[in-house]
Coordinates of C-alpha atoms and ligand atoms in Angstrom, one line a residue:
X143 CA -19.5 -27.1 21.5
X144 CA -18.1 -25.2 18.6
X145 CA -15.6 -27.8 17.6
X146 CA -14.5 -28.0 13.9
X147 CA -12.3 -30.8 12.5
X148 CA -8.6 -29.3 11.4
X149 CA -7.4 -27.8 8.2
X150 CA -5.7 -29.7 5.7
X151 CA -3.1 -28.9 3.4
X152 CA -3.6 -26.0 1.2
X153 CA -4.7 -27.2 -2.5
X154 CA -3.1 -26.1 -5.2
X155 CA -4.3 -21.9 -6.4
X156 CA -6.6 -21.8 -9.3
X157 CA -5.5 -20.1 -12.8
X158 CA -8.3 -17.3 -11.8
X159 CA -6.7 -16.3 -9.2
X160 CA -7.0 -12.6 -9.8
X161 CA -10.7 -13.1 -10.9
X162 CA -10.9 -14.9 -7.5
X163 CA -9.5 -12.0 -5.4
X164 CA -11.8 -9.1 -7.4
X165 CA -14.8 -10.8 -6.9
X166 CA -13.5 -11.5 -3.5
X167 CA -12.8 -7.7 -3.0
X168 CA -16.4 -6.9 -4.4
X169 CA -18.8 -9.3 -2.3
X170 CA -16.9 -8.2 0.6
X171 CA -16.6 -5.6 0.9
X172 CA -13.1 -4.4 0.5
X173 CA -13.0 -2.7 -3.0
X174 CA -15.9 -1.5 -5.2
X175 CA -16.1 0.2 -8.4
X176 CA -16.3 4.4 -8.3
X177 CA -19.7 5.3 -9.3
X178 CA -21.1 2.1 -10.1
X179 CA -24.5 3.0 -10.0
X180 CA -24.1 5.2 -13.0
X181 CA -21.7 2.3 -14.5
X182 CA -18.6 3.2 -12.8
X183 CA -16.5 6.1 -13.9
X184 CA -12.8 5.6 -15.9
X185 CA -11.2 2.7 -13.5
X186 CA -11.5 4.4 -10.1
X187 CA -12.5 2.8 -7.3
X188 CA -14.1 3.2 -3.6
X189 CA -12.5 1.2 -0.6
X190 CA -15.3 -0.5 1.1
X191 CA -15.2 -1.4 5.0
X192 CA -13.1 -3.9 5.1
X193 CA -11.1 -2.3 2.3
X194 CA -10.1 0.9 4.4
X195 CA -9.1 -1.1 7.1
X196 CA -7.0 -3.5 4.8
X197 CA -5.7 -0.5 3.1
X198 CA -4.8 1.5 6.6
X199 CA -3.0 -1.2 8.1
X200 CA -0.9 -1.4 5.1
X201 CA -0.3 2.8 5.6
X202 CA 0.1 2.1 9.3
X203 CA 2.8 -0.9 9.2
X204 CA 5.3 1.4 6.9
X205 CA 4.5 4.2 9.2
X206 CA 5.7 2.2 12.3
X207 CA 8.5 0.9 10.1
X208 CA 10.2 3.9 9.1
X209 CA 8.7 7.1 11.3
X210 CA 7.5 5.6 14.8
X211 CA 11.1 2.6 15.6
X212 CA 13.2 5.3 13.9
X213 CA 14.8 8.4 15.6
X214 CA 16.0 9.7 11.7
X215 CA 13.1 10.2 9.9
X216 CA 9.9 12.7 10.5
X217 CA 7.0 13.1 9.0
X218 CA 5.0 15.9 6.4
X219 CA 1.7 15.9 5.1
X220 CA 2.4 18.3 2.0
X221 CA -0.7 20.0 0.0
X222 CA -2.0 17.9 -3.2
X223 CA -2.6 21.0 -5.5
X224 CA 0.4 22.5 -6.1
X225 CA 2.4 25.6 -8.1
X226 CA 3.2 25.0 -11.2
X227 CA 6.8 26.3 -10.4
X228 CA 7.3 23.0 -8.6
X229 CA 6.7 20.8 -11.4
X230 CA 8.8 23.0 -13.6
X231 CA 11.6 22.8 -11.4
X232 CA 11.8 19.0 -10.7
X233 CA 11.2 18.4 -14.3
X234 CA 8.1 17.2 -14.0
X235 CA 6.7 19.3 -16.9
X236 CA 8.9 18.9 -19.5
X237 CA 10.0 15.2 -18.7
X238 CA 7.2 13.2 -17.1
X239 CA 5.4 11.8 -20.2
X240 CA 4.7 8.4 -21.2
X241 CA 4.7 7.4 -24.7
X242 CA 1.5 7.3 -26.6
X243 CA 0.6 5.8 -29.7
X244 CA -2.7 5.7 -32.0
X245 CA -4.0 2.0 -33.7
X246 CA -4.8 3.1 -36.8
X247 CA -7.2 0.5 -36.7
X248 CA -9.5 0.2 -34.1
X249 CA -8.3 3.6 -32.2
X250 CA -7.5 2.6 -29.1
X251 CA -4.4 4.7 -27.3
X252 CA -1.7 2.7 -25.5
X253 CA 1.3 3.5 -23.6
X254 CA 4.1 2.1 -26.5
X255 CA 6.2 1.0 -24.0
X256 CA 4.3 -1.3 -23.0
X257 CA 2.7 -3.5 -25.8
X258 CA 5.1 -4.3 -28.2
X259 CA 4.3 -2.8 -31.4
X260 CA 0.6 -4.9 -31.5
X261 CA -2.5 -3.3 -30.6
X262 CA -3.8 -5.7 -27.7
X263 CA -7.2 -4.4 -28.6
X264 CA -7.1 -5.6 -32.3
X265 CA -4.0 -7.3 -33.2
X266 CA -3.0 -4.7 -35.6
X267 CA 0.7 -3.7 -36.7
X268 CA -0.5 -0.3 -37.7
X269 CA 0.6 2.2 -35.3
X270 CA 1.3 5.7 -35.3
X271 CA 4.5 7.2 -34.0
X272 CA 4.7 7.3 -30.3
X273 CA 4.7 11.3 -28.6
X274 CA 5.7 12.4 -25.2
X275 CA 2.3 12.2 -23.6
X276 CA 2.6 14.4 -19.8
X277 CA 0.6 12.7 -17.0
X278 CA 0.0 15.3 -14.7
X279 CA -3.5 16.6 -13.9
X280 CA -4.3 19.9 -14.6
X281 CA -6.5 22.0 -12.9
X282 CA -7.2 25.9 -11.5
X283 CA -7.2 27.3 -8.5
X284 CA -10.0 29.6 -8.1
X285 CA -13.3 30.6 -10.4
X286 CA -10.9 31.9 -13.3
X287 CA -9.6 29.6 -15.7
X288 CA -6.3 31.2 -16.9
X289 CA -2.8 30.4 -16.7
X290 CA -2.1 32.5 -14.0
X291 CA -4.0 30.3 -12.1
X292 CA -2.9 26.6 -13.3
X293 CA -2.5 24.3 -10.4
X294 CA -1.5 20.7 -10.6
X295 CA -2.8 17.7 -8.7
X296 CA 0.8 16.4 -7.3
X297 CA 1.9 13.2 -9.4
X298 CA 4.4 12.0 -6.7
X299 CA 4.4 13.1 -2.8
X300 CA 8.5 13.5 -3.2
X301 CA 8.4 17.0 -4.2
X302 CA 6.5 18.2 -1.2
X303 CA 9.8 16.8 1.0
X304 CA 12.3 18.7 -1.3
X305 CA 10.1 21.7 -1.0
X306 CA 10.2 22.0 3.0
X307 CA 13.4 20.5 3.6
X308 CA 14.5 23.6 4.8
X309 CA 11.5 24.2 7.1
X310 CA 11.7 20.5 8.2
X311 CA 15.5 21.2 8.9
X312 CA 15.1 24.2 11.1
X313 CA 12.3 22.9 13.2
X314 CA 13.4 19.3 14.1
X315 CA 17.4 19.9 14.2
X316 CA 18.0 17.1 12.5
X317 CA 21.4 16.3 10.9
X318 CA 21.6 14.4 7.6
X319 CA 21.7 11.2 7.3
X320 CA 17.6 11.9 7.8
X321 CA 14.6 11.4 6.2
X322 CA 11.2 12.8 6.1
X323 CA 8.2 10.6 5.1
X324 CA 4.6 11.0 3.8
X325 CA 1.9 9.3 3.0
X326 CA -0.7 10.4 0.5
X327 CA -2.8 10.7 -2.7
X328 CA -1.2 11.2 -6.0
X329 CA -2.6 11.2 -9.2
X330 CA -1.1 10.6 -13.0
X331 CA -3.1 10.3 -15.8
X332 CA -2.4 7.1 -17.2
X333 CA -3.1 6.5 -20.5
X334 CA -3.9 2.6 -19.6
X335 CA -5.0 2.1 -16.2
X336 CA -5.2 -1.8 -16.0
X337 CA -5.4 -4.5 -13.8
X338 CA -7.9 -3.6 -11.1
X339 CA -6.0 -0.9 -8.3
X340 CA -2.2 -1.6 -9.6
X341 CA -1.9 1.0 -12.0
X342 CA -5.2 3.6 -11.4
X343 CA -4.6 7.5 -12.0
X344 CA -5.5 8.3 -8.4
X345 CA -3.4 6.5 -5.8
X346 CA -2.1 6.2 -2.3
X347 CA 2.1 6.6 -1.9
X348 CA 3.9 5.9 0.8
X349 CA 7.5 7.4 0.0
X350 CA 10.7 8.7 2.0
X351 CA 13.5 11.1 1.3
X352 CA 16.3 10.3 3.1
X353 CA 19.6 12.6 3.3
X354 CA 22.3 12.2 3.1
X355 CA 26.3 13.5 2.9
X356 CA 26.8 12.7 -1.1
X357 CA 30.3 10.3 0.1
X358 CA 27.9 8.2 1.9
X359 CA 24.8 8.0 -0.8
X360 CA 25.9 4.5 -2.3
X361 CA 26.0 2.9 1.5
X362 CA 22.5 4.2 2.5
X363 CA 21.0 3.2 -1.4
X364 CA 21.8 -0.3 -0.6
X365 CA 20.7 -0.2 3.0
X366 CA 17.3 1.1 2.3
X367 CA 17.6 -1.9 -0.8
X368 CA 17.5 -4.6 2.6
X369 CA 15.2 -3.0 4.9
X370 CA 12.4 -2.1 2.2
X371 CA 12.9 -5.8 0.7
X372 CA 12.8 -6.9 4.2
X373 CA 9.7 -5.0 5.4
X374 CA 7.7 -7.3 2.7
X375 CA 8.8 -10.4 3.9
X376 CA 8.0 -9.3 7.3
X377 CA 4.6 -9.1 6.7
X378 CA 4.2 -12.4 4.7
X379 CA 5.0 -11.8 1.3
X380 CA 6.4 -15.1 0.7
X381 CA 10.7 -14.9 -0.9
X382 CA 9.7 -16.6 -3.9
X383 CA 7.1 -14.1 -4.9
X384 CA 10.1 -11.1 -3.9
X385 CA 12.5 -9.9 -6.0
X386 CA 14.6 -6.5 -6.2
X387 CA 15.3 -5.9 -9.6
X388 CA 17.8 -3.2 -10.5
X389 CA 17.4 -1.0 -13.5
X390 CA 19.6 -1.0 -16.6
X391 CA 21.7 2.6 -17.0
X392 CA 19.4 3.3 -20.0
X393 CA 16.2 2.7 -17.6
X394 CA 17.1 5.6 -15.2
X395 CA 14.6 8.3 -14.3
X396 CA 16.3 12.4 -15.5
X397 CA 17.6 12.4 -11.9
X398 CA 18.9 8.9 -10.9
X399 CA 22.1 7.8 -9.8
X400 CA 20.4 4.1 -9.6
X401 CA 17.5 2.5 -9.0
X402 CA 16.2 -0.9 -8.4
X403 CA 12.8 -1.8 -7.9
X404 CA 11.2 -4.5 -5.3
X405 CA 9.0 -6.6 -7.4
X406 CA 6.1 -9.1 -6.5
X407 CA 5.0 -11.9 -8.9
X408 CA 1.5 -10.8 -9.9
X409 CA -1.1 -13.2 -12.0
X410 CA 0.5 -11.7 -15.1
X411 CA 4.3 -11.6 -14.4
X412 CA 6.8 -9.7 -12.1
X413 CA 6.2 -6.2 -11.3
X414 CA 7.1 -3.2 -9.5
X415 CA 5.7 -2.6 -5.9
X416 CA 8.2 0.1 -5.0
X417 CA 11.3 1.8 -6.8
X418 CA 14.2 2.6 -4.2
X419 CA 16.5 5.4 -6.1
X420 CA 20.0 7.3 -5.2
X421 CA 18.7 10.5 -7.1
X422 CA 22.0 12.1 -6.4
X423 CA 21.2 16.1 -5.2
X424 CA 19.1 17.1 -8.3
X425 CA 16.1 17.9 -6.6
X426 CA 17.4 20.1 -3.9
X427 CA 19.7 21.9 -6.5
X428 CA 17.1 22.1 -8.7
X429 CA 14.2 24.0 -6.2
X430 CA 17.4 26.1 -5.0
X431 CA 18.1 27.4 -8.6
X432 CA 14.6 28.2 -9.2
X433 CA 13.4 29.8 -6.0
X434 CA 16.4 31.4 -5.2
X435 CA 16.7 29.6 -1.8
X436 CA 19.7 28.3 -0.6
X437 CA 18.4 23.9 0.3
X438 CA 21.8 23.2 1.9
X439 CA 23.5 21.9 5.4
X440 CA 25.6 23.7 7.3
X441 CA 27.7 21.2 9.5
X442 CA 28.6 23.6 12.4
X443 CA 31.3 20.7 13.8
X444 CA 33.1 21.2 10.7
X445 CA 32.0 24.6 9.3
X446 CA 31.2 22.5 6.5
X447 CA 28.0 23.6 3.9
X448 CA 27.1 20.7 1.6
X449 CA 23.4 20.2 -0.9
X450 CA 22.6 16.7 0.5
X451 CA 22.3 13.3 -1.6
X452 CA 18.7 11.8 -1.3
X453 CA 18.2 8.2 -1.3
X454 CA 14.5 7.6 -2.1
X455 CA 12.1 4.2 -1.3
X456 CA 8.6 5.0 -2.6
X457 CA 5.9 2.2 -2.8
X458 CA 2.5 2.5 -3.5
X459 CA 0.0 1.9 -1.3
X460 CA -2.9 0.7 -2.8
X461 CA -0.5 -1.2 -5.3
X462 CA 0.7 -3.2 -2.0
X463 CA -2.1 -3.9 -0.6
X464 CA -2.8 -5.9 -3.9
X465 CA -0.1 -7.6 -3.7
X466 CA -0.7 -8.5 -0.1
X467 CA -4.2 -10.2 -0.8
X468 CA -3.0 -12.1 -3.9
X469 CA 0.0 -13.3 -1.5
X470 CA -2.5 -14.1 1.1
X471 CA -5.5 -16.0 -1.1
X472 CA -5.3 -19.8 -0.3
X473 CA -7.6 -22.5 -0.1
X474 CA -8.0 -25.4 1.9
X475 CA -10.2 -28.2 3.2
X476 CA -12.1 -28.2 6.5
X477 CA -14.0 -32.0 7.4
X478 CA -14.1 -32.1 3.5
X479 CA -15.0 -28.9 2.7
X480 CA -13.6 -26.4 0.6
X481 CA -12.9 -23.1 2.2
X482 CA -11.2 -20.0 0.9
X483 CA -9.0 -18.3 3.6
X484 CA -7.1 -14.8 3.5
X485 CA -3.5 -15.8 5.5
X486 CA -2.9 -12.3 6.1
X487 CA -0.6 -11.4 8.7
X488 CA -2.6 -10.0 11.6
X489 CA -0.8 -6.7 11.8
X490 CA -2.9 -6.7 8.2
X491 CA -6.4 -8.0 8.7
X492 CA -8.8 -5.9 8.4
X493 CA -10.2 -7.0 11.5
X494 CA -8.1 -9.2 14.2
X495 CA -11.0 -10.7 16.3
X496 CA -14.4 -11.8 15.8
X497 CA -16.7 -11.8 18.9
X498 CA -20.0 -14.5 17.9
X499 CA -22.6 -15.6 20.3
X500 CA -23.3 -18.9 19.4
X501 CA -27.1 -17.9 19.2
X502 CA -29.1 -14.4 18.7
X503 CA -30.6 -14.8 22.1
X504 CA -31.0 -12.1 24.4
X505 CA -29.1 -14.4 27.2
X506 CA -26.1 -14.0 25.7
X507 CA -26.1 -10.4 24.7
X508 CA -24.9 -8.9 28.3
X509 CA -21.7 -10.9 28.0
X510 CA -21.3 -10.6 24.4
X511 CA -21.1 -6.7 24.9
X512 CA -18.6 -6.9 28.2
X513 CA -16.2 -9.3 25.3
X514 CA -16.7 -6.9 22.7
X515 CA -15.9 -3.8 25.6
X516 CA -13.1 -5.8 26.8
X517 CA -11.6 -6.0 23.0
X518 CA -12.6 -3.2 21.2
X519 CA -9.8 -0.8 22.8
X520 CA -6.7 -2.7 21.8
X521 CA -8.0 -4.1 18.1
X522 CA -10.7 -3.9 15.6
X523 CA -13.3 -6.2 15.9
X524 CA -16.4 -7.7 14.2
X525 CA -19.4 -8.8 15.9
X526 CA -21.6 -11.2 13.6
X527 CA -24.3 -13.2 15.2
X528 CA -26.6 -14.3 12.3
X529 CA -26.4 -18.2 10.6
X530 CA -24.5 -21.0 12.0
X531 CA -21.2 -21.1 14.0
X532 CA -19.3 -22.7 10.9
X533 CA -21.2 -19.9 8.5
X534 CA -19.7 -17.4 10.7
X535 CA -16.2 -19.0 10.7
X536 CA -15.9 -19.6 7.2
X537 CA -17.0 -15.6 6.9
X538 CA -14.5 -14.8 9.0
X539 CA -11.6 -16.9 7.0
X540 CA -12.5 -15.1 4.1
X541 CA -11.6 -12.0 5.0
X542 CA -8.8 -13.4 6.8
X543 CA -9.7 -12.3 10.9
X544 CA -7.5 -14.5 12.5
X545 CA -9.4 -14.8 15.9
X546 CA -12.6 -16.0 16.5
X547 CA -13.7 -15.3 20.0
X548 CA -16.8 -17.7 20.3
X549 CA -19.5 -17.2 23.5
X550 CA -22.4 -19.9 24.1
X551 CA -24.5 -20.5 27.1
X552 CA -22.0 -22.5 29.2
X553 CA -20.1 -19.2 29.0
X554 CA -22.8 -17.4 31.6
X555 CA -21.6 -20.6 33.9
X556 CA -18.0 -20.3 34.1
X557 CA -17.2 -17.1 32.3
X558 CA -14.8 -18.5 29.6
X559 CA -14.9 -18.1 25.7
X560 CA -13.7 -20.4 23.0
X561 CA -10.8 -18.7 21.4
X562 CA -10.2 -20.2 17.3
X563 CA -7.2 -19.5 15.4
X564 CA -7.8 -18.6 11.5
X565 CA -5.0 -21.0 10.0
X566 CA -5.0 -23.9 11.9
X567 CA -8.8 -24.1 13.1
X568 CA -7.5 -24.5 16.5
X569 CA -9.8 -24.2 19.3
X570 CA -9.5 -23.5 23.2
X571 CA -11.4 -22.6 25.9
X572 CA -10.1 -19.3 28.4
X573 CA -11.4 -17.8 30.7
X574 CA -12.7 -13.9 30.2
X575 CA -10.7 -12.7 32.9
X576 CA -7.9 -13.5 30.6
X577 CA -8.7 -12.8 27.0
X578 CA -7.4 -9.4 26.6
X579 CA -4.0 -10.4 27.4
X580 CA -4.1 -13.8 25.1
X581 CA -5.3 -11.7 22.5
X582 CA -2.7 -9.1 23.5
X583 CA 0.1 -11.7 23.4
X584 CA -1.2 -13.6 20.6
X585 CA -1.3 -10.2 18.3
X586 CA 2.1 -9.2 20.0
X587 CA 0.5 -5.8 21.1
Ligands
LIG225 P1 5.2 2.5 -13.4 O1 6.5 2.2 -14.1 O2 4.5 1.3 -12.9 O3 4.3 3.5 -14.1 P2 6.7 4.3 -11.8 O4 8.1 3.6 -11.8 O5 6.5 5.5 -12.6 O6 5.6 3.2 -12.0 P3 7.2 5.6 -9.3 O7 7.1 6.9 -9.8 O8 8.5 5.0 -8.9 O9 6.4 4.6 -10.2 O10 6.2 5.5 -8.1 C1 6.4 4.8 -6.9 C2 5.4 3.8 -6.6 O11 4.1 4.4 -6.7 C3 5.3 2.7 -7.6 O12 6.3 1.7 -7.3 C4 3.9 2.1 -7.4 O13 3.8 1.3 -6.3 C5 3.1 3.4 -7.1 N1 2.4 3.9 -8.3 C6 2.9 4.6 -9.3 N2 2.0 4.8 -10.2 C7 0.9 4.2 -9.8 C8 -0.5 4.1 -10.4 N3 -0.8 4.7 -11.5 N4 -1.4 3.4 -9.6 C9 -1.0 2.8 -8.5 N5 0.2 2.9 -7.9 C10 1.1 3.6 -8.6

């Protein structure tokens, strides 16, 4: 009854591809403009519905990955406006800058590192020397606007780990190697934010410290270099859009002992989804000096007291999920014609199953409720009813749901539903009694 004829071979991805996926994110739902009824506001954006369930799967997968099938790593939710004696300690104040140069032309600022000596705006030569520009947000805490009461919004969620890893170490008894994780807002004010949500100056990170005895630091770097480049390919970033790329000795952050970073193949070139650094014990060494705190281990096996190494993997979590629906736009052919498909892994989509009655009438509303009450606890699902079955399928590749759970009138009869798989088009009929555990089995929950 709701039969479709196969998908064919993908075809070949246009040269708009990024156009393709904004508009995309914008018709649907997933990512609009801040503000955009008073023209949008200095590149920030809203997550739409579909967006903040794209966006939370994406949080939720490297949760699972490195807190919930780990027994070494906890988790911290660490403020966002922070003392200013933080920043000074890790270096943040003095060091994190970008450097920012003037066209003498047409005035535009850019970030020098990162055009070559030629205004992009203009094409002119005529550039003034570069100065460190700092990329922290300012702010105060409370009605008075004086330096006693500075605060910062937190550039990177790192420092709030250093910061507690005593409290984090007396409450969990945990023994290094360990790690604490968090996931969270940060903000930098970038002096170009460009190319939709990769580089924006307010952000979702999704970063781990993980400690360790110093002897041991090189061994874990290059272990967290295979699961992190693994966790990508897990969820369907395909290897030939992967690569770790590991930094020259002059590229190193103030506090690295190395660093590579995993890199996707965007529209415009290789670039960084997540840096995964050794940076040696600076941090802890550095909030010790300044607070007057011993941040230290005390083995009592060995009576041994030892300032930990910290191996760091932090990705960005908006910047993945980018990279996830570039990696995941295809198109295809259905009977002839043309359809745009989101292959995202299901672990990913927004939402897993649609639930359509095959017409608006009344009839079929008891049973479409029981499907929907049967589903609704173990995924996230979408009921659409208006426009035709292959309207609603083709709405539903889009956004990349790979089950379409499909009821029509026959269904009141025997009390089976068509079940239709994203990808393939596939189609078969099961019985009710047995959805939830198909769907269970098919979604590996
Ligand atoms: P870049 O060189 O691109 O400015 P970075 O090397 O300074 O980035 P890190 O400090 O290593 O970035 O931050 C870790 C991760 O946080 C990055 O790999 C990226 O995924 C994400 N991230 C950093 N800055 C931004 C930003 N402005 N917008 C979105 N994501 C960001």
């Amino acid at each position: 009854m709701t039969e479709e004829p196969g998908a064919d071979q993908s075809t070949d991805l246009p040269n708009d591809l990024m156009e393709r996926v904004v508009n995309l994110c914008k018709r649907r739902g997933f990512i609009f403009p801040s503000a955009e009824i008073y023209g949008g506001f200095r590149s920030t954006y809203d997550y739409g519905p579909l967006g903040v369930l794209l966006l939370r799967n994406v949080k939720d997968a490297w949760w699972r990955a490195m807190v919930q099938c780990r027994d070494d790593v906890v988790g911290l939710d660490a403020a966002i406006l922070s003392a200013p004696k933080i920043w000074e300690a890790s270096g943040h104040l003095s060091n994190f800058t970008d450097p920012l140069v003037d066209c003498r032309s047409c005035h535009e600022r850019w970030r020098a590192d990162k055009i070559d000596g030629t205004c992009p705006n203009c094409g002119s030569h005529d550039l003034t020397e570069a100065r460190a520009f700092n990329l922290m947000f300012k702010t105060f805490a409370g009605p008075v606007e004086e330096d006693a009461t500075v605060a910062y919004l937190r550039p990177e969620t790192a420092q709030g780990m250093f910061v507690n890893f005593m409290n984090v170490l007396q409450t969990t008894r945990k023994k290094p190697p360990f790690g604490i994780a968090q996931v969270g807002k940060s903000f930098r004010n970038e002096i170009t934010p460009q190319n939709f949500v990769f580089r924006t100056r307010e952000f979702e990170q999704m970063e781990m410290e993980y400690f360790v005895p110093p002897d041991e630091a090189q061994k874990w770097f290059e272990y967290w270099l295979d699961e992190r480049f693994r966790w990508y390919l897990d969820l369907g970033i395909p290897p030939e859009k992967l690569r770790l790329r590991h930094h020259d000795p002059d590229e190193l952050s103030h506090y690295s002992a190395g660093t590579a970073d995993v890199e996707f193949l965007f529209p415009w070139g290789w670039d960084e989804l997540e840096g995964i650094a050794n940076r040696t014990d600076f941090d802890l060494l550095a909030h010790s000096a300044a607070s007057g705190e011993k941040l230290e281990y005390f083995d009592q096996a060995t009576s041994e007291r030892y300032v930990p190494y910290v191996i760091e993997p932090a990705a960005g979590a908006t910047r993945t999920m980018m990279a996830f629906l570039l990696a995941a736009y295809d198109e295809d052919e259905v009977g002839g014609e043309k359809r745009s498909v989101l292959r995202l892994d299901p672990r990913l989509a927004p939402y897993q199953v649609a639930v359509l009655p095959l017409s608006k009438k009344d009839t079929l509303e008891p049973l479409t409720r029981e499907v929907l009450g049967l589903l609704q606890p173990i995924c996230m699902c979408d009921l659409d009813v208006t426009q035709s079955i292959g309207k609603r399928y083709r709405r539903q590749d889009e956004v990349g749901t790979p089950y379409c759970v499909t009821i029509d009138f026959e269904s009141i009869e025997d009390r089976a539903v068509t079940v239709r798989e994203r990808d393939t088009t596939d189609q078969v009929r099961l019985p009710i009694d047995g959805l939830v555990a198909e769907i269970r089995s098919r979604l590996g929950r």
